[in-house]
Amino acid sequence: MNPRSDFPILNKTINGETIVYFDNAATTQKPQIVIDAVSNFYTNSNANVHRGINPLAEEATKLYEDARATVAQFIGAASKEIIFTRGTTESINLVARAWGEASLQAGDIVVLSQAEHHANYVPWLQLKEKLGIKLAVIPVLASGELDLQAAKKLLAEPRVKLLTLSQASNVLGIINPIKELFAEARDLGIVTLLDAAQTVGHLPIDVLDLHCDFLVASAHKLYGPTGVGILFGRAELLAKMPPFLGGGGMIASVATDSFVAGPVPEKFEAGTPPIAEAIGMAAACDYIKQVSWTEIIKQEETLTEYATQKLVERPYIKLLGTALKRLPVFSLVINDLHAHDLADLLGQAGFITRAGHHCAQPLHDSLGVVASLRLSLSFYNTTEELDRFFSALDQVYQSFN
Ligand SMILES: Cc1ncc(COP(=O)(O)O)c(C=O)c1O
């Protein structure tokens, strides 16, 4: 397997060095096939969807709806359960506003984990301010795993209405036992929301198998375009939810004093949707299937094992979260060296990493760490790139010691 040739940007050089792209948790690179799908749409099929009775509008609408079917199938859902949004963040906001405001009352509890991305904190904190709901936080153990005993205790509280969790934190990369926790939540009548932003490009996901009521993800983390993502919702839930945004495309009828919302999914897609981007997202799903999960997982496991060994060999590095069942995502702290300085120096040599709290300040606060340096790999990365990276990191460390 040599998928590198599918990704033109991987040949880019910085200061004469071919880049080593280790920032896949922020966004993945795009294969030519996805770039072509977006470009072909604009070159040959561009029109607004769902509106015109003309052949071009019909062609664009068909491509857009076919994209919905492809993405739905990719996660084991039905087309009518998929809403195209701008991404994970908008999808969680949609659930918080449309489902949360209609279903939650003061004193109700939303359970989440310490390791959630800000996208899975702030919308619930906003509801805390607005409705007086409470947030209950599952602690993260030193291994980076969720404290399952604490989680089960929290779920047993009578007023818990929602369990919202990332399948893997964008900082720790450790894969959470979602199926087990969501099954327990379902048995207790608690609604479940899976933030699959980090996992959707690394693992096959089946919404039924995982007992998801809602799932959210962004295309740009699964080799697709920016500006588009999905909300999956179980049909009964979506049918009962009021619309989130109002405007064209989401109505059955409008009068000067009232409106009637249209059916799902249009009800949640006000205005012109991200048409080319949705088509690009479907092309990315097809690309993953073409490469195959077997190949992707095999290569990513090799990289995870190799990187873990390199990290363990270096006592000057502290890895945040050491559990082994993980994505190839590693956040590091090096005594006396600020992560921003490390990212900057490494960047000058072509290594694209990320430094900061990675939009997970509650997690960094609980670990007593202000910022970490994150390497996040994809199946197109190689062990040779890891060798190059660790030798550059050793040099930077030695130059300061
Ligand atoms: C776990 C997790 N949730 C949510 C998000 C937000 O995704 P987006 O910025 O695409 O909306 C991210 C982005 O890094 C993430 O890693």
Tab-separated table of C-alpha atoms and ligand atoms in Angstrom:
chain	number	residue	atom	x	y	z
A	1	MET	CA	0.000	0.000	0.000
A	2	ASN	CA	1.360	3.410	-0.907
A	3	PRO	CA	-1.431	5.895	-0.295
A	4	ARG	CA	1.011	8.809	-0.103
A	5	SER	CA	0.811	9.344	-3.831
A	6	ASP	CA	-2.940	10.009	-3.441
A	7	PHE	CA	-2.213	13.140	-1.367
A	8	PRO	CA	-0.461	15.832	-3.450
A	9	ILE	CA	0.310	18.084	-0.467
A	10	LEU	CA	2.572	15.466	1.131
A	11	ASN	CA	5.265	16.452	-1.422
A	12	LYS	CA	5.331	20.048	-0.197
A	13	THR	CA	8.631	21.340	1.140
A	14	ILE	CA	9.321	23.879	3.869
A	15	ASN	CA	12.828	25.350	4.113
A	16	GLY	CA	13.969	22.669	1.665
A	17	GLU	CA	12.581	19.772	3.749
A	18	THR	CA	9.636	17.611	2.674
A	19	ILE	CA	6.906	18.179	5.222
A	20	VAL	CA	6.072	15.598	7.846
A	21	TYR	CA	2.392	16.125	8.487
A	22	PHE	CA	1.599	15.113	12.063
A	23	ASP	CA	-1.445	17.347	12.609
A	24	ASN	CA	-4.171	15.008	11.426
A	25	ALA	CA	-6.297	15.467	14.556
A	26	ALA	CA	-6.683	19.127	13.565
A	27	THR	CA	-7.473	18.309	9.959
A	28	THR	CA	-6.488	15.516	7.587
A	29	GLN	CA	-5.048	16.089	4.136
A	30	LYS	CA	-7.208	15.538	1.062
A	31	PRO	CA	-6.647	12.860	-1.587
A	32	GLN	CA	-6.783	13.926	-5.242
A	33	ILE	CA	-10.048	12.017	-5.651
A	34	VAL	CA	-11.765	14.336	-3.126
A	35	ILE	CA	-10.235	17.467	-4.653
A	36	ASP	CA	-11.470	16.270	-8.064
A	37	ALA	CA	-14.996	15.546	-6.785
A	38	VAL	CA	-15.326	19.135	-5.500
A	39	SER	CA	-13.765	20.611	-8.613
A	40	ASN	CA	-15.906	18.450	-10.946
A	41	PHE	CA	-19.059	19.611	-9.222
A	42	TYR	CA	-18.184	23.261	-9.817
A	43	THR	CA	-16.943	22.560	-13.354
A	44	ASN	CA	-19.853	20.438	-14.535
A	45	SER	CA	-22.857	20.348	-12.205
A	46	ASN	CA	-23.051	23.513	-10.111
A	47	ALA	CA	-26.590	24.680	-9.284
A	48	ASN	CA	-28.559	25.267	-6.104
A	49	VAL	CA	-30.342	22.207	-4.726
A	50	HIS	CA	-33.984	21.438	-3.976
A	51	ARG	CA	-35.232	24.600	-5.671
A	52	GLY	CA	-35.108	24.784	-9.428
A	53	ILE	CA	-37.240	22.706	-11.757
A	54	ASN	CA	-34.504	22.534	-14.359
A	55	PRO	CA	-32.089	19.804	-15.403
A	56	LEU	CA	-29.024	21.390	-13.797
A	57	ALA	CA	-30.741	21.885	-10.425
A	58	GLU	CA	-32.009	18.311	-10.655
A	59	GLU	CA	-28.493	17.038	-11.372
A	60	ALA	CA	-27.031	18.975	-8.417
A	61	THR	CA	-29.861	17.800	-6.131
A	62	LYS	CA	-29.272	14.193	-7.134
A	63	LEU	CA	-25.534	14.472	-6.430
A	64	TYR	CA	-26.252	16.092	-3.051
A	65	GLU	CA	-28.811	13.457	-2.043
A	66	ASP	CA	-26.557	10.647	-3.305
A	67	ALA	CA	-23.836	12.112	-1.055
A	68	ARG	CA	-26.231	11.909	1.903
A	69	ALA	CA	-26.924	8.234	1.117
A	70	THR	CA	-23.188	7.460	0.881
A	71	VAL	CA	-22.377	9.170	4.181
A	72	ALA	CA	-25.370	7.501	5.874
A	73	GLN	CA	-24.253	4.084	4.710
A	74	PHE	CA	-20.701	4.819	5.911
A	75	ILE	CA	-21.934	4.916	9.540
A	76	GLY	CA	-24.762	2.371	9.242
A	77	ALA	CA	-27.571	4.963	9.202
A	78	ALA	CA	-30.535	5.699	6.920
A	79	SER	CA	-30.377	8.734	4.601
A	80	LYS	CA	-33.221	10.498	6.384
A	81	GLU	CA	-31.265	10.335	9.641
A	82	ILE	CA	-28.375	12.422	8.249
A	83	ILE	CA	-28.358	16.218	8.473
A	84	PHE	CA	-25.552	18.059	6.712
A	85	THR	CA	-24.133	20.794	8.942
A	86	ARG	CA	-20.963	22.885	8.893
A	87	GLY	CA	-19.235	20.319	11.109
A	88	THR	CA	-19.065	18.714	14.535
A	89	THR	CA	-19.347	22.009	16.399
A	90	GLU	CA	-22.501	23.071	14.598
A	91	SER	CA	-23.980	19.573	14.980
A	92	ILE	CA	-23.551	19.620	18.770
A	93	ASN	CA	-25.032	23.116	18.919
A	94	LEU	CA	-27.972	21.862	16.860
A	95	VAL	CA	-28.631	19.060	19.369
A	96	ALA	CA	-28.209	21.411	22.345
A	97	ARG	CA	-30.623	23.965	20.914
A	98	ALA	CA	-33.182	21.826	19.119
A	99	TRP	CA	-33.249	18.753	21.355
A	100	GLY	CA	-31.847	20.260	24.577
A	101	GLU	CA	-34.055	23.320	24.834
A	102	ALA	CA	-37.160	21.235	24.094
A	103	SER	CA	-36.299	18.280	26.346
A	104	LEU	CA	-34.289	19.590	29.318
A	105	GLN	CA	-35.403	21.471	32.392
A	106	ALA	CA	-33.674	23.117	35.340
A	107	GLY	CA	-32.009	20.448	37.462
A	108	ASP	CA	-31.697	17.892	34.634
A	109	ILE	CA	-28.196	16.469	34.256
A	110	VAL	CA	-25.944	16.149	31.193
A	111	VAL	CA	-23.068	13.707	31.738
A	112	LEU	CA	-19.830	14.259	29.812
A	113	SER	CA	-16.139	13.608	30.409
A	114	GLN	CA	-13.252	15.725	31.587
A	115	ALA	CA	-11.548	15.107	28.246
A	116	GLU	CA	-14.224	16.586	25.974
A	117	HIS	CA	-13.360	19.133	23.317
A	118	HIS	CA	-14.718	22.647	23.956
A	119	ALA	CA	-17.281	21.883	21.216
A	120	ASN	CA	-18.813	19.331	23.601
A	121	TYR	CA	-18.620	21.600	26.657
A	122	VAL	CA	-19.651	25.084	25.648
A	123	PRO	CA	-23.105	24.331	24.132
A	124	TRP	CA	-24.009	22.490	27.385
A	125	LEU	CA	-22.544	25.268	29.521
A	126	GLN	CA	-24.718	27.672	27.528
A	127	LEU	CA	-27.756	25.532	28.398
A	128	LYS	CA	-26.614	25.533	32.020
A	129	GLU	CA	-26.786	29.340	31.948
A	130	LYS	CA	-30.029	29.449	30.013
A	131	LEU	CA	-32.049	26.601	31.548
A	132	GLY	CA	-30.306	25.817	34.820
A	133	ILE	CA	-29.300	22.278	33.816
A	134	LYS	CA	-26.339	20.642	35.579
A	135	LEU	CA	-23.200	19.112	34.074
A	136	ALA	CA	-21.716	15.967	35.672
A	137	VAL	CA	-18.148	15.239	34.630
A	138	ILE	CA	-16.635	11.737	34.335
A	139	PRO	CA	-13.027	11.956	35.555
A	140	VAL	CA	-10.111	10.708	33.459
A	141	LEU	CA	-7.611	8.325	35.126
A	142	ALA	CA	-3.823	8.758	34.902
A	143	SER	CA	-3.818	6.164	32.097
A	144	GLY	CA	-6.039	8.503	30.088
A	145	GLU	CA	-8.977	6.102	30.362
A	146	LEU	CA	-12.376	7.185	31.655
A	147	ASP	CA	-13.094	6.308	35.264
A	148	LEU	CA	-15.812	3.769	34.489
A	149	GLN	CA	-16.867	3.261	38.085
A	150	ALA	CA	-17.441	6.979	38.471
A	151	ALA	CA	-19.239	7.038	35.109
A	152	LYS	CA	-21.658	4.304	36.181
A	153	LYS	CA	-22.372	6.098	39.463
A	154	LEU	CA	-23.086	9.355	37.639
A	155	LEU	CA	-25.382	7.635	35.142
A	156	ALA	CA	-27.417	6.120	37.967
A	157	GLU	CA	-28.480	9.616	39.164
A	158	PRO	CA	-32.219	9.945	38.520
A	159	ARG	CA	-32.171	13.230	36.580
A	160	VAL	CA	-29.560	12.316	33.991
A	161	LYS	CA	-31.052	12.963	30.536
A	162	LEU	CA	-28.022	12.901	28.219
A	163	LEU	CA	-24.647	11.164	28.016
A	164	THR	CA	-22.411	12.988	25.536
A	165	LEU	CA	-18.916	11.635	24.925
A	166	SER	CA	-16.133	11.691	22.389
A	167	GLN	CA	-15.136	8.246	21.176
A	168	ALA	CA	-11.521	9.369	21.513
A	169	SER	CA	-10.195	12.611	22.942
A	170	ASN	CA	-8.288	14.796	20.507
A	171	VAL	CA	-5.540	15.127	23.139
A	172	LEU	CA	-5.206	11.629	24.597
A	173	GLY	CA	-6.224	9.560	21.567
A	174	ILE	CA	-7.429	6.785	23.867
A	175	ILE	CA	-10.486	4.940	22.609
A	176	ASN	CA	-13.352	5.027	25.091
A	177	PRO	CA	-15.619	1.980	25.713
A	178	ILE	CA	-18.582	3.687	24.079
A	179	LYS	CA	-20.616	0.594	23.349
A	180	GLU	CA	-20.588	-0.466	27.007
A	181	LEU	CA	-21.385	3.008	28.373
A	182	PHE	CA	-24.049	3.800	25.787
A	183	ALA	CA	-25.762	0.422	26.332
A	184	GLU	CA	-25.955	1.225	30.027
A	185	ALA	CA	-27.307	4.711	29.265
A	186	ARG	CA	-29.929	3.287	26.894
A	187	ASP	CA	-31.098	0.833	29.578
A	188	LEU	CA	-31.564	3.789	31.935
A	189	GLY	CA	-33.514	5.787	29.329
A	190	ILE	CA	-30.680	8.294	28.865
A	191	VAL	CA	-30.169	9.801	25.400
A	192	THR	CA	-26.655	9.301	23.954
A	193	LEU	CA	-24.547	11.581	21.761
A	194	LEU	CA	-21.293	10.353	20.252
A	195	ASP	CA	-18.685	12.908	19.228
A	196	ALA	CA	-16.922	10.912	16.523
A	197	ALA	CA	-14.838	13.853	15.269
A	198	GLN	CA	-11.578	12.067	16.018
A	199	THR	CA	-12.522	8.480	15.262
A	200	VAL	CA	-14.561	8.671	12.070
A	201	GLY	CA	-11.411	8.670	9.897
A	202	HIS	CA	-9.640	5.952	11.905
A	203	LEU	CA	-12.230	3.291	12.761
A	204	PRO	CA	-15.351	1.841	11.175
A	205	ILE	CA	-18.412	3.151	13.037
A	206	ASP	CA	-21.885	1.677	13.181
A	207	VAL	CA	-24.448	3.845	14.953
A	208	LEU	CA	-26.707	0.888	15.751
A	209	ASP	CA	-23.927	-1.262	17.141
A	210	LEU	CA	-22.756	1.595	19.391
A	211	HIS	CA	-26.306	2.461	20.587
A	212	CYS	CA	-26.022	6.082	19.427
A	213	ASP	CA	-29.073	8.310	19.514
A	214	PHE	CA	-27.000	11.114	18.009
A	215	LEU	CA	-23.582	11.099	16.318
A	216	VAL	CA	-21.623	14.126	15.151
A	217	ALA	CA	-18.572	14.336	12.874
A	218	SER	CA	-16.707	16.672	10.499
A	219	ALA	CA	-15.698	15.780	6.940
A	220	HIS	CA	-12.353	17.546	7.195
A	221	LYS	CA	-11.065	15.003	9.721
A	222	LEU	CA	-11.869	12.104	7.397
A	223	TYR	CA	-9.996	13.290	4.303
A	224	GLY	CA	-12.936	15.406	3.106
A	225	PRO	CA	-13.459	19.165	2.690
A	226	THR	CA	-13.785	21.771	5.409
A	227	GLY	CA	-17.155	23.453	5.972
A	228	VAL	CA	-19.283	20.310	6.121
A	229	GLY	CA	-20.104	17.644	8.663
A	230	ILE	CA	-23.012	15.595	9.850
A	231	LEU	CA	-25.498	15.115	12.581
A	232	PHE	CA	-26.914	11.621	12.711
A	233	GLY	CA	-30.073	11.381	14.806
A	234	ARG	CA	-32.468	8.518	15.329
A	235	ALA	CA	-35.530	9.191	13.174
A	236	GLU	CA	-37.997	9.377	16.125
A	237	LEU	CA	-35.842	11.972	17.885
A	238	LEU	CA	-35.318	14.136	14.799
A	239	ALA	CA	-39.027	14.038	14.004
A	240	LYS	CA	-39.896	15.484	17.435
A	241	MET	CA	-37.214	18.185	17.474
A	242	PRO	CA	-38.041	21.769	16.485
A	243	PRO	CA	-35.870	23.367	13.781
A	244	PHE	CA	-32.564	24.966	14.802
A	245	LEU	CA	-32.085	27.684	12.162
A	246	GLY	CA	-34.927	29.261	10.226
A	247	GLY	CA	-34.959	30.309	6.577
A	248	GLY	CA	-35.418	28.990	3.077
A	249	GLY	CA	-35.368	25.280	2.403
A	250	MET	CA	-36.543	24.192	5.885
A	251	ILE	CA	-40.249	24.966	5.622
A	252	ALA	CA	-43.422	23.354	4.339
A	253	SER	CA	-45.177	26.761	4.247
A	254	VAL	CA	-44.767	30.321	5.508
A	255	ALA	CA	-47.397	33.003	6.173
A	256	THR	CA	-46.908	36.500	7.593
A	257	ASP	CA	-47.760	35.269	11.080
A	258	SER	CA	-46.588	31.643	11.177
A	259	PHE	CA	-44.664	28.879	9.458
A	260	VAL	CA	-44.801	25.113	9.218
A	261	ALA	CA	-41.470	23.312	9.260
A	262	GLY	CA	-40.693	20.859	6.469
A	263	PRO	CA	-39.842	17.173	6.924
A	264	VAL	CA	-36.517	15.796	8.188
A	265	PRO	CA	-33.772	16.301	7.014
A	266	GLU	CA	-34.758	19.582	5.264
A	267	LYS	CA	-36.171	20.885	8.557
A	268	PHE	CA	-32.605	21.214	9.852
A	269	GLU	CA	-30.937	22.476	6.670
A	270	ALA	CA	-32.006	26.129	6.419
A	271	GLY	CA	-30.468	28.132	3.575
A	272	THR	CA	-28.191	26.895	0.816
A	273	PRO	CA	-26.331	23.859	2.176
A	274	PRO	CA	-22.636	23.069	1.609
A	275	ILE	CA	-23.348	21.225	-1.653
A	276	ALA	CA	-19.890	20.745	-3.155
A	277	GLU	CA	-18.501	20.004	0.303
A	278	ALA	CA	-21.107	17.294	0.964
A	279	ILE	CA	-20.223	15.708	-2.385
A	280	GLY	CA	-16.556	15.896	-1.354
A	281	MET	CA	-17.401	14.236	1.962
A	282	ALA	CA	-19.060	11.338	0.149
A	283	ALA	CA	-15.996	11.018	-2.096
A	284	ALA	CA	-13.862	10.807	1.060
A	285	CYS	CA	-16.061	7.991	2.433
A	286	ASP	CA	-15.705	6.144	-0.878
A	287	TYR	CA	-11.938	6.705	-0.780
A	288	ILE	CA	-11.667	5.180	2.705
A	289	LYS	CA	-13.638	2.138	1.554
A	290	GLN	CA	-11.377	1.843	-1.470
A	291	VAL	CA	-8.208	1.904	0.655
A	292	SER	CA	-10.064	-0.396	3.110
A	293	TRP	CA	-10.365	-0.272	6.879
A	294	THR	CA	-8.162	-3.344	7.137
A	295	GLU	CA	-5.222	-1.513	5.515
A	296	ILE	CA	-5.858	1.725	7.400
A	297	ILE	CA	-6.042	0.015	10.784
A	298	LYS	CA	-3.005	-2.170	10.069
A	299	GLN	CA	-0.810	0.802	9.174
A	300	GLU	CA	-2.097	2.972	12.026
A	301	GLU	CA	-1.478	0.173	14.549
A	302	THR	CA	2.080	-0.177	13.245
A	303	LEU	CA	2.604	3.577	13.621
A	304	THR	CA	1.037	3.614	17.102
A	305	GLU	CA	3.294	0.817	18.316
A	306	TYR	CA	6.390	2.377	16.754
A	307	ALA	CA	5.689	5.846	18.132
A	308	THR	CA	4.907	4.447	21.604
A	309	GLN	CA	8.261	2.652	21.645
A	310	LYS	CA	10.093	5.855	20.603
A	311	LEU	CA	8.306	7.806	23.339
A	312	VAL	CA	9.026	5.236	26.051
A	313	GLU	CA	12.727	5.211	25.086
A	314	ARG	CA	12.961	8.937	25.897
A	315	PRO	CA	12.748	9.625	29.629
A	316	TYR	CA	12.700	13.375	28.964
A	317	ILE	CA	9.192	13.042	27.454
A	318	LYS	CA	6.003	12.769	29.508
A	319	LEU	CA	3.129	11.283	27.518
A	320	LEU	CA	-0.377	12.397	28.534
A	321	GLY	CA	-2.399	9.177	28.829
A	322	THR	CA	-0.557	5.898	28.431
A	323	ALA	CA	-3.321	3.335	27.770
A	324	LEU	CA	-2.599	1.168	24.747
A	325	LYS	CA	-6.014	1.039	23.050
A	326	ARG	CA	-5.583	4.280	21.158
A	327	LEU	CA	-5.475	6.194	17.945
A	328	PRO	CA	-2.067	7.342	16.673
A	329	VAL	CA	-2.508	10.574	18.654
A	330	PHE	CA	0.055	11.534	21.288
A	331	SER	CA	0.304	14.655	23.439
A	332	LEU	CA	3.647	15.288	25.097
A	333	VAL	CA	5.086	17.490	27.759
A	334	ILE	CA	8.807	18.143	28.016
A	335	ASN	CA	10.044	19.752	31.227
A	336	ASP	CA	11.247	23.333	30.867
A	337	LEU	CA	10.379	23.483	27.183
A	338	HIS	CA	7.205	25.277	26.192
A	339	ALA	CA	5.125	23.361	23.654
A	340	HIS	CA	4.787	26.500	21.500
A	341	ASP	CA	8.576	26.845	21.213
A	342	LEU	CA	8.881	23.169	20.313
A	343	ALA	CA	6.182	23.374	17.637
A	344	ASP	CA	7.805	26.489	16.207
A	345	LEU	CA	11.326	25.029	16.053
A	346	LEU	CA	10.111	21.721	14.652
A	347	GLY	CA	7.923	23.564	12.138
A	348	GLN	CA	10.982	25.339	10.724
A	349	ALA	CA	12.354	21.887	9.884
A	350	GLY	CA	9.113	20.799	8.155
A	351	PHE	CA	7.396	18.993	11.049
A	352	ILE	CA	3.750	20.018	11.273
A	353	THR	CA	2.576	19.448	14.850
A	354	ARG	CA	0.278	21.342	17.188
A	355	ALA	CA	0.896	23.037	20.517
A	356	GLY	CA	-1.505	24.403	23.104
A	357	HIS	CA	-4.505	23.064	24.998
A	358	HIS	CA	-6.072	21.764	21.750
A	359	CYS	CA	-9.504	23.149	22.724
A	360	ALA	CA	-9.481	20.852	25.761
A	361	GLN	CA	-8.728	23.244	28.592
A	362	PRO	CA	-10.715	21.341	31.264
A	363	LEU	CA	-8.534	18.276	30.566
A	364	HIS	CA	-5.255	20.212	30.588
A	365	ASP	CA	-6.298	21.968	33.819
A	366	SER	CA	-7.033	18.621	35.479
A	367	LEU	CA	-3.588	17.347	34.433
A	368	GLY	CA	-1.924	20.529	35.710
A	369	VAL	CA	-0.523	21.211	32.254
A	370	VAL	CA	-0.844	24.542	30.439
A	371	ALA	CA	0.032	23.289	26.978
A	372	SER	CA	1.189	20.121	25.264
A	373	LEU	CA	2.771	19.219	21.936
A	374	ARG	CA	0.542	16.918	19.893
A	375	LEU	CA	1.561	14.483	17.158
A	376	SER	CA	-1.426	13.004	15.381
A	377	LEU	CA	-0.777	10.532	12.595
A	378	SER	CA	-2.714	9.000	9.749
A	379	PHE	CA	-2.304	5.865	7.642
A	380	TYR	CA	-0.323	7.916	5.091
A	381	ASN	CA	2.415	8.576	7.640
A	382	THR	CA	5.427	6.284	7.900
A	383	THR	CA	7.872	4.929	10.472
A	384	GLU	CA	10.632	6.786	8.546
A	385	GLU	CA	8.815	10.039	9.284
A	386	LEU	CA	8.701	9.071	12.964
A	387	ASP	CA	12.476	8.405	12.885
A	388	ARG	CA	13.045	11.844	11.336
A	389	PHE	CA	10.767	13.458	13.893
A	390	PHE	CA	12.324	11.890	16.986
A	391	SER	CA	15.846	12.640	15.836
A	392	ALA	CA	14.840	16.308	15.303
A	393	LEU	CA	13.139	16.356	18.722
A	394	ASP	CA	16.286	14.936	20.371
A	395	GLN	CA	18.335	17.691	18.746
A	396	VAL	CA	15.986	20.430	19.911
A	397	TYR	CA	15.948	18.974	23.448
A	398	GLN	CA	19.751	18.685	23.549
A	399	SER	CA	20.213	22.242	22.324
A	400	PHE	CA	18.337	23.450	25.431
A	401	ASN	CA	20.100	21.130	27.930
B	1	LIG	C1	-13.202	15.520	19.702
B	1	LIG	C2	-13.550	16.744	18.913
B	1	LIG	N1	-14.784	17.238	18.956
B	1	LIG	C3	-15.149	18.329	18.246
B	1	LIG	C4	-14.256	18.987	17.448
B	1	LIG	C5	-14.695	20.176	16.653
B	1	LIG	O1	-14.665	19.891	15.286
B	1	LIG	P1	-14.915	21.020	14.192
B	1	LIG	O2	-13.932	22.112	14.492
B	1	LIG	O3	-14.649	20.341	12.895
B	1	LIG	O4	-16.331	21.469	14.346
B	1	LIG	C6	-12.949	18.519	17.377
B	1	LIG	C7	-11.931	19.234	16.572
B	1	LIG	O5	-10.756	19.088	16.768
B	1	LIG	C8	-12.584	17.372	18.119
B	1	LIG	O6	-11.349	16.872	18.076
